[in-house]
């Protein structure tokens, strides 16, 4: 009787979309609770980007030529947009490993037995990862301020830059979801996630001026979606690193970053949900 009463009191979601949103939020909550109960996951996720900030700032800071100067303070401001973008992108590996672990432990099969939207499991997972990424960015920004990074634009543009970073990170998380569903073990998902992340992040304008690369490598870096996000953030932060390239993504980095991120979400979410359905069929 009580169960029936609770059912009657629960407002029914408006159609399939409403059910999908509700189910996605439930899965996201489950993953966020898991993160709180296992704080070392978040802590270790913070260590790597902080190490990159400190090492690149102080080890390479005086040897990089940015805009005709080798000033360490200039390089720190040039660097931080790349570190922020690398941090949100590297969250992809963790997302893939988490989904692969759920598959390996049979949790996905238990979700499948429930009357819930098929895409909700993946959407909920990626939303939880987005929250963790946002927390990481906040702490990383504080560390960046401590080592000398500064912004030179208004609050709205700074917030817009962080919004682009989160959107880009969310988009790449769907690539991680597809990888996690395509391998058999969490270890394979982690390795598979990192294999393609390193060339994407390093063949870019994140850590060096891409105009100094060889021509064929420079063209790859200029059309790299990761480079568009980095350049957009530098522009919105008012940091050094204005590109002289004629490539469209470098001339319109904010729009390029938005378009790339939306396309990646549309393509890889479709592929990941399709893979999820076939993997659990």
PDB file of C-alpha atoms in Angstrom, residues 81-242:
ATOM      1  CA  UNK A  81      45.259  28.031 -21.050  1.00  0.00           C
ATOM      2  CA  UNK A  82      47.043  24.930 -22.346  1.00  0.00           C
ATOM      3  CA  UNK A  83      47.227  23.372 -18.878  1.00  0.00           C
ATOM      4  CA  UNK A  84      43.535  24.041 -18.261  1.00  0.00           C
ATOM      5  CA  UNK A  85      42.598  22.478 -21.603  1.00  0.00           C
ATOM      6  CA  UNK A  86      44.903  19.515 -21.042  1.00  0.00           C
ATOM      7  CA  UNK A  87      43.353  18.893 -17.621  1.00  0.00           C
ATOM      8  CA  UNK A  88      39.771  18.734 -18.898  1.00  0.00           C
ATOM      9  CA  UNK A  89      40.847  16.604 -21.850  1.00  0.00           C
ATOM     10  CA  UNK A  90      42.780  14.096 -19.757  1.00  0.00           C
ATOM     11  CA  UNK A  91      39.605  13.475 -17.743  1.00  0.00           C
ATOM     12  CA  UNK A  92      38.639  11.379 -20.770  1.00  0.00           C
ATOM     13  CA  UNK A  93      40.905   8.537 -19.639  1.00  0.00           C
ATOM     14  CA  UNK A  94      39.244   8.395 -16.212  1.00  0.00           C
ATOM     15  CA  UNK A  95      35.780   8.378 -17.748  1.00  0.00           C
ATOM     16  CA  UNK A  96      36.666   5.496 -20.041  1.00  0.00           C
ATOM     17  CA  UNK A  97      38.231   3.502 -17.205  1.00  0.00           C
ATOM     18  CA  UNK A  98      35.185   4.077 -14.984  1.00  0.00           C
ATOM     19  CA  UNK A  99      32.754   2.832 -17.610  1.00  0.00           C
ATOM     20  CA  UNK A 100      34.982  -0.150 -18.404  1.00  0.00           C
ATOM     21  CA  UNK A 101      35.081  -0.996 -14.685  1.00  0.00           C
ATOM     22  CA  UNK A 102      31.281  -0.857 -14.457  1.00  0.00           C
ATOM     23  CA  UNK A 103      31.075  -3.163 -17.456  1.00  0.00           C
ATOM     24  CA  UNK A 104      33.673  -5.527 -15.977  1.00  0.00           C
ATOM     25  CA  UNK A 105      31.880  -5.750 -12.609  1.00  0.00           C
ATOM     26  CA  UNK A 106      28.492  -6.363 -14.189  1.00  0.00           C
ATOM     27  CA  UNK A 107      27.001  -3.078 -12.982  1.00  0.00           C
ATOM     28  CA  UNK A 108      25.896  -2.183 -16.493  1.00  0.00           C
ATOM     29  CA  UNK A 109      23.943  -5.455 -16.654  1.00  0.00           C
ATOM     30  CA  UNK A 110      22.156  -4.505 -13.438  1.00  0.00           C
ATOM     31  CA  UNK A 111      21.304  -1.099 -14.861  1.00  0.00           C
ATOM     32  CA  UNK A 112      20.003  -2.834 -17.965  1.00  0.00           C
ATOM     33  CA  UNK A 113      17.549  -4.856 -15.885  1.00  0.00           C
ATOM     34  CA  UNK A 114      15.970  -1.641 -14.589  1.00  0.00           C
ATOM     35  CA  UNK A 115      13.219   0.272 -16.433  1.00  0.00           C
ATOM     36  CA  UNK A 116      15.437   3.211 -17.369  1.00  0.00           C
ATOM     37  CA  UNK A 117      16.497   5.051 -20.496  1.00  0.00           C
ATOM     38  CA  UNK A 118      19.400   3.314 -22.218  1.00  0.00           C
ATOM     39  CA  UNK A 119      21.441   6.476 -22.782  1.00  0.00           C
ATOM     40  CA  UNK A 120      20.965   7.626 -19.180  1.00  0.00           C
ATOM     41  CA  UNK A 121      23.776   5.429 -17.841  1.00  0.00           C
ATOM     42  CA  UNK A 122      26.362   7.085 -20.066  1.00  0.00           C
ATOM     43  CA  UNK A 123      24.904  10.583 -19.782  1.00  0.00           C
ATOM     44  CA  UNK A 124      24.825  10.350 -15.995  1.00  0.00           C
ATOM     45  CA  UNK A 125      28.401   9.162 -15.890  1.00  0.00           C
ATOM     46  CA  UNK A 126      29.640  11.959 -18.130  1.00  0.00           C
ATOM     47  CA  UNK A 127      27.729  14.584 -16.109  1.00  0.00           C
ATOM     48  CA  UNK A 128      29.343  13.342 -12.890  1.00  0.00           C
ATOM     49  CA  UNK A 129      32.758  13.521 -14.552  1.00  0.00           C
ATOM     50  CA  UNK A 130      31.921  17.081 -15.625  1.00  0.00           C
ATOM     51  CA  UNK A 131      31.297  18.073 -11.995  1.00  0.00           C
ATOM     52  CA  UNK A 132      34.633  16.553 -10.964  1.00  0.00           C
ATOM     53  CA  UNK A 133      36.372  18.383 -13.815  1.00  0.00           C
ATOM     54  CA  UNK A 134      34.824  21.693 -12.722  1.00  0.00           C
ATOM     55  CA  UNK A 135      36.132  21.156  -9.183  1.00  0.00           C
ATOM     56  CA  UNK A 136      39.582  20.362 -10.551  1.00  0.00           C
ATOM     57  CA  UNK A 137      39.577  23.537 -12.644  1.00  0.00           C
ATOM     58  CA  UNK A 138      38.706  25.692  -9.627  1.00  0.00           C
ATOM     59  CA  UNK A 139      41.608  24.309  -7.592  1.00  0.00           C
ATOM     60  CA  UNK A 140      43.965  24.479 -10.580  1.00  0.00           C
ATOM     61  CA  UNK A 141      43.058  28.128 -11.162  1.00  0.00           C
ATOM     62  CA  UNK A 142      44.012  28.913  -7.567  1.00  0.00           C
ATOM     63  CA  UNK A 143      47.385  27.191  -8.059  1.00  0.00           C
ATOM     64  CA  UNK A 144      47.874  29.110 -11.315  1.00  0.00           C
ATOM     65  CA  UNK A 145      47.267  32.413  -9.540  1.00  0.00           C
ATOM     66  CA  UNK A 146      49.863  31.450  -6.939  1.00  0.00           C
ATOM     67  CA  UNK A 147      52.550  30.887  -9.601  1.00  0.00           C
ATOM     68  CA  UNK A 148      51.844  34.197 -11.319  1.00  0.00           C
ATOM     69  CA  UNK A 149      49.053  33.625 -13.842  1.00  0.00           C
ATOM     70  CA  UNK A 150      46.726  36.596 -14.355  1.00  0.00           C
ATOM     71  CA  UNK A 151      43.763  37.454 -16.576  1.00  0.00           C
ATOM     72  CA  UNK A 152      43.398  40.821 -18.291  1.00  0.00           C
ATOM     73  CA  UNK A 153      39.752  40.841 -19.362  1.00  0.00           C
ATOM     74  CA  UNK A 154      36.395  41.197 -17.608  1.00  0.00           C
ATOM     75  CA  UNK A 155      34.671  38.582 -15.460  1.00  0.00           C
ATOM     76  CA  UNK A 156      32.235  37.623 -18.209  1.00  0.00           C
ATOM     77  CA  UNK A 157      34.994  36.700 -20.640  1.00  0.00           C
ATOM     78  CA  UNK A 158      36.889  34.746 -17.986  1.00  0.00           C
ATOM     79  CA  UNK A 159      33.747  32.769 -17.120  1.00  0.00           C
ATOM     80  CA  UNK A 160      33.117  32.212 -20.836  1.00  0.00           C
ATOM     81  CA  UNK A 161      36.613  30.739 -21.157  1.00  0.00           C
ATOM     82  CA  UNK A 162      35.985  28.299 -18.323  1.00  0.00           C
ATOM     83  CA  UNK A 163      32.623  27.453 -19.895  1.00  0.00           C
ATOM     84  CA  UNK A 164      34.379  26.567 -23.158  1.00  0.00           C
ATOM     85  CA  UNK A 165      36.843  24.419 -21.220  1.00  0.00           C
ATOM     86  CA  UNK A 166      34.052  22.487 -19.515  1.00  0.00           C
ATOM     87  CA  UNK A 167      32.174  22.026 -22.799  1.00  0.00           C
ATOM     88  CA  UNK A 168      35.343  20.776 -24.489  1.00  0.00           C
ATOM     89  CA  UNK A 169      36.073  18.431 -21.587  1.00  0.00           C
ATOM     90  CA  UNK A 170      32.506  17.112 -21.683  1.00  0.00           C
ATOM     91  CA  UNK A 171      32.809  16.504 -25.421  1.00  0.00           C
ATOM     92  CA  UNK A 172      36.049  14.538 -25.084  1.00  0.00           C
ATOM     93  CA  UNK A 173      34.518  12.530 -22.226  1.00  0.00           C
ATOM     94  CA  UNK A 174      32.185  10.936 -24.765  1.00  0.00           C
ATOM     95  CA  UNK A 175      35.228   9.678 -26.657  1.00  0.00           C
ATOM     96  CA  UNK A 176      36.357   8.107 -23.389  1.00  0.00           C
ATOM     97  CA  UNK A 177      32.921   6.554 -22.928  1.00  0.00           C
ATOM     98  CA  UNK A 178      33.152   4.924 -26.347  1.00  0.00           C
ATOM     99  CA  UNK A 179      36.623   3.585 -25.567  1.00  0.00           C
ATOM    100  CA  UNK A 180      35.446   2.253 -22.191  1.00  0.00           C
ATOM    101  CA  UNK A 181      32.629   0.349 -23.870  1.00  0.00           C
ATOM    102  CA  UNK A 182      34.928  -1.038 -26.554  1.00  0.00           C
ATOM    103  CA  UNK A 183      37.556  -2.713 -24.346  1.00  0.00           C
ATOM    104  CA  UNK A 184      37.411  -5.561 -21.859  1.00  0.00           C
ATOM    105  CA  UNK A 185      39.241  -4.185 -18.814  1.00  0.00           C
ATOM    106  CA  UNK A 186      39.669  -0.806 -17.033  1.00  0.00           C
ATOM    107  CA  UNK A 187      43.443  -1.072 -17.583  1.00  0.00           C
ATOM    108  CA  UNK A 188      42.930  -1.311 -21.330  1.00  0.00           C
ATOM    109  CA  UNK A 189      40.552   1.668 -21.214  1.00  0.00           C
ATOM    110  CA  UNK A 190      43.140   3.778 -19.392  1.00  0.00           C
ATOM    111  CA  UNK A 191      45.889   2.841 -21.842  1.00  0.00           C
ATOM    112  CA  UNK A 192      43.620   3.299 -24.834  1.00  0.00           C
ATOM    113  CA  UNK A 193      42.538   6.696 -23.562  1.00  0.00           C
ATOM    114  CA  UNK A 194      46.070   7.989 -23.080  1.00  0.00           C
ATOM    115  CA  UNK A 195      47.459   6.695 -26.397  1.00  0.00           C
ATOM    116  CA  UNK A 196      45.579   9.276 -28.465  1.00  0.00           C
ATOM    117  CA  UNK A 197      45.489  12.025 -25.826  1.00  0.00           C
ATOM    118  CA  UNK A 198      49.228  12.687 -25.861  1.00  0.00           C
ATOM    119  CA  UNK A 199      49.513  13.515 -29.586  1.00  0.00           C
ATOM    120  CA  UNK A 200      46.292  15.565 -29.455  1.00  0.00           C
ATOM    121  CA  UNK A 201      47.538  17.712 -26.568  1.00  0.00           C
ATOM    122  CA  UNK A 202      51.196  18.011 -27.559  1.00  0.00           C
ATOM    123  CA  UNK A 203      50.755  18.537 -31.322  1.00  0.00           C
ATOM    124  CA  UNK A 204      49.016  21.787 -30.533  1.00  0.00           C
ATOM    125  CA  UNK A 205      49.635  25.338 -29.411  1.00  0.00           C
ATOM    126  CA  UNK A 206      49.258  24.450 -25.715  1.00  0.00           C
ATOM    127  CA  UNK A 207      52.893  24.485 -24.644  1.00  0.00           C
ATOM    128  CA  UNK A 208      54.786  26.046 -27.548  1.00  0.00           C
ATOM    129  CA  UNK A 209      54.113  28.584 -30.270  1.00  0.00           C
ATOM    130  CA  UNK A 210      52.809  26.481 -33.177  1.00  0.00           C
ATOM    131  CA  UNK A 211      54.278  28.946 -35.713  1.00  0.00           C
ATOM    132  CA  UNK A 212      57.713  27.555 -34.837  1.00  0.00           C
ATOM    133  CA  UNK A 213      56.759  24.015 -35.876  1.00  0.00           C
ATOM    134  CA  UNK A 214      57.590  22.477 -39.248  1.00  0.00           C
ATOM    135  CA  UNK A 215      54.892  23.378 -41.837  1.00  0.00           C
ATOM    136  CA  UNK A 216      53.095  20.010 -41.954  1.00  0.00           C
ATOM    137  CA  UNK A 217      53.029  19.738 -38.160  1.00  0.00           C
ATOM    138  CA  UNK A 218      51.922  23.363 -37.817  1.00  0.00           C
ATOM    139  CA  UNK A 219      48.891  22.750 -40.046  1.00  0.00           C
ATOM    140  CA  UNK A 220      47.855  19.781 -37.902  1.00  0.00           C
ATOM    141  CA  UNK A 221      48.243  21.870 -34.738  1.00  0.00           C
ATOM    142  CA  UNK A 222      46.246  24.778 -36.160  1.00  0.00           C
ATOM    143  CA  UNK A 223      43.266  22.588 -37.112  1.00  0.00           C
ATOM    144  CA  UNK A 224      43.431  20.540 -33.932  1.00  0.00           C
ATOM    145  CA  UNK A 225      40.173  20.979 -31.897  1.00  0.00           C
ATOM    146  CA  UNK A 226      42.296  21.091 -28.756  1.00  0.00           C
ATOM    147  CA  UNK A 227      44.286  24.047 -30.157  1.00  0.00           C
ATOM    148  CA  UNK A 228      41.066  25.940 -30.888  1.00  0.00           C
ATOM    149  CA  UNK A 229      39.993  25.688 -27.251  1.00  0.00           C
ATOM    150  CA  UNK A 230      43.436  26.752 -26.017  1.00  0.00           C
ATOM    151  CA  UNK A 231      43.514  29.742 -28.364  1.00  0.00           C
ATOM    152  CA  UNK A 232      39.952  30.715 -27.419  1.00  0.00           C
ATOM    153  CA  UNK A 233      40.873  30.694 -23.733  1.00  0.00           C
ATOM    154  CA  UNK A 234      43.979  32.812 -24.308  1.00  0.00           C
ATOM    155  CA  UNK A 235      41.848  35.309 -26.179  1.00  0.00           C
ATOM    156  CA  UNK A 236      39.165  35.399 -23.483  1.00  0.00           C
ATOM    157  CA  UNK A 237      41.722  35.551 -20.655  1.00  0.00           C
ATOM    158  CA  UNK A 238      43.725  38.257 -22.431  1.00  0.00           C
ATOM    159  CA  UNK A 239      46.882  36.156 -22.145  1.00  0.00           C
ATOM    160  CA  UNK A 240      49.891  36.208 -24.520  1.00  0.00           C
ATOM    161  CA  UNK A 241      49.873  33.996 -27.581  1.00  0.00           C
ATOM    162  CA  UNK A 242      47.902  35.857 -30.266  1.00  0.00           C
TER     163      UNK A 242
END
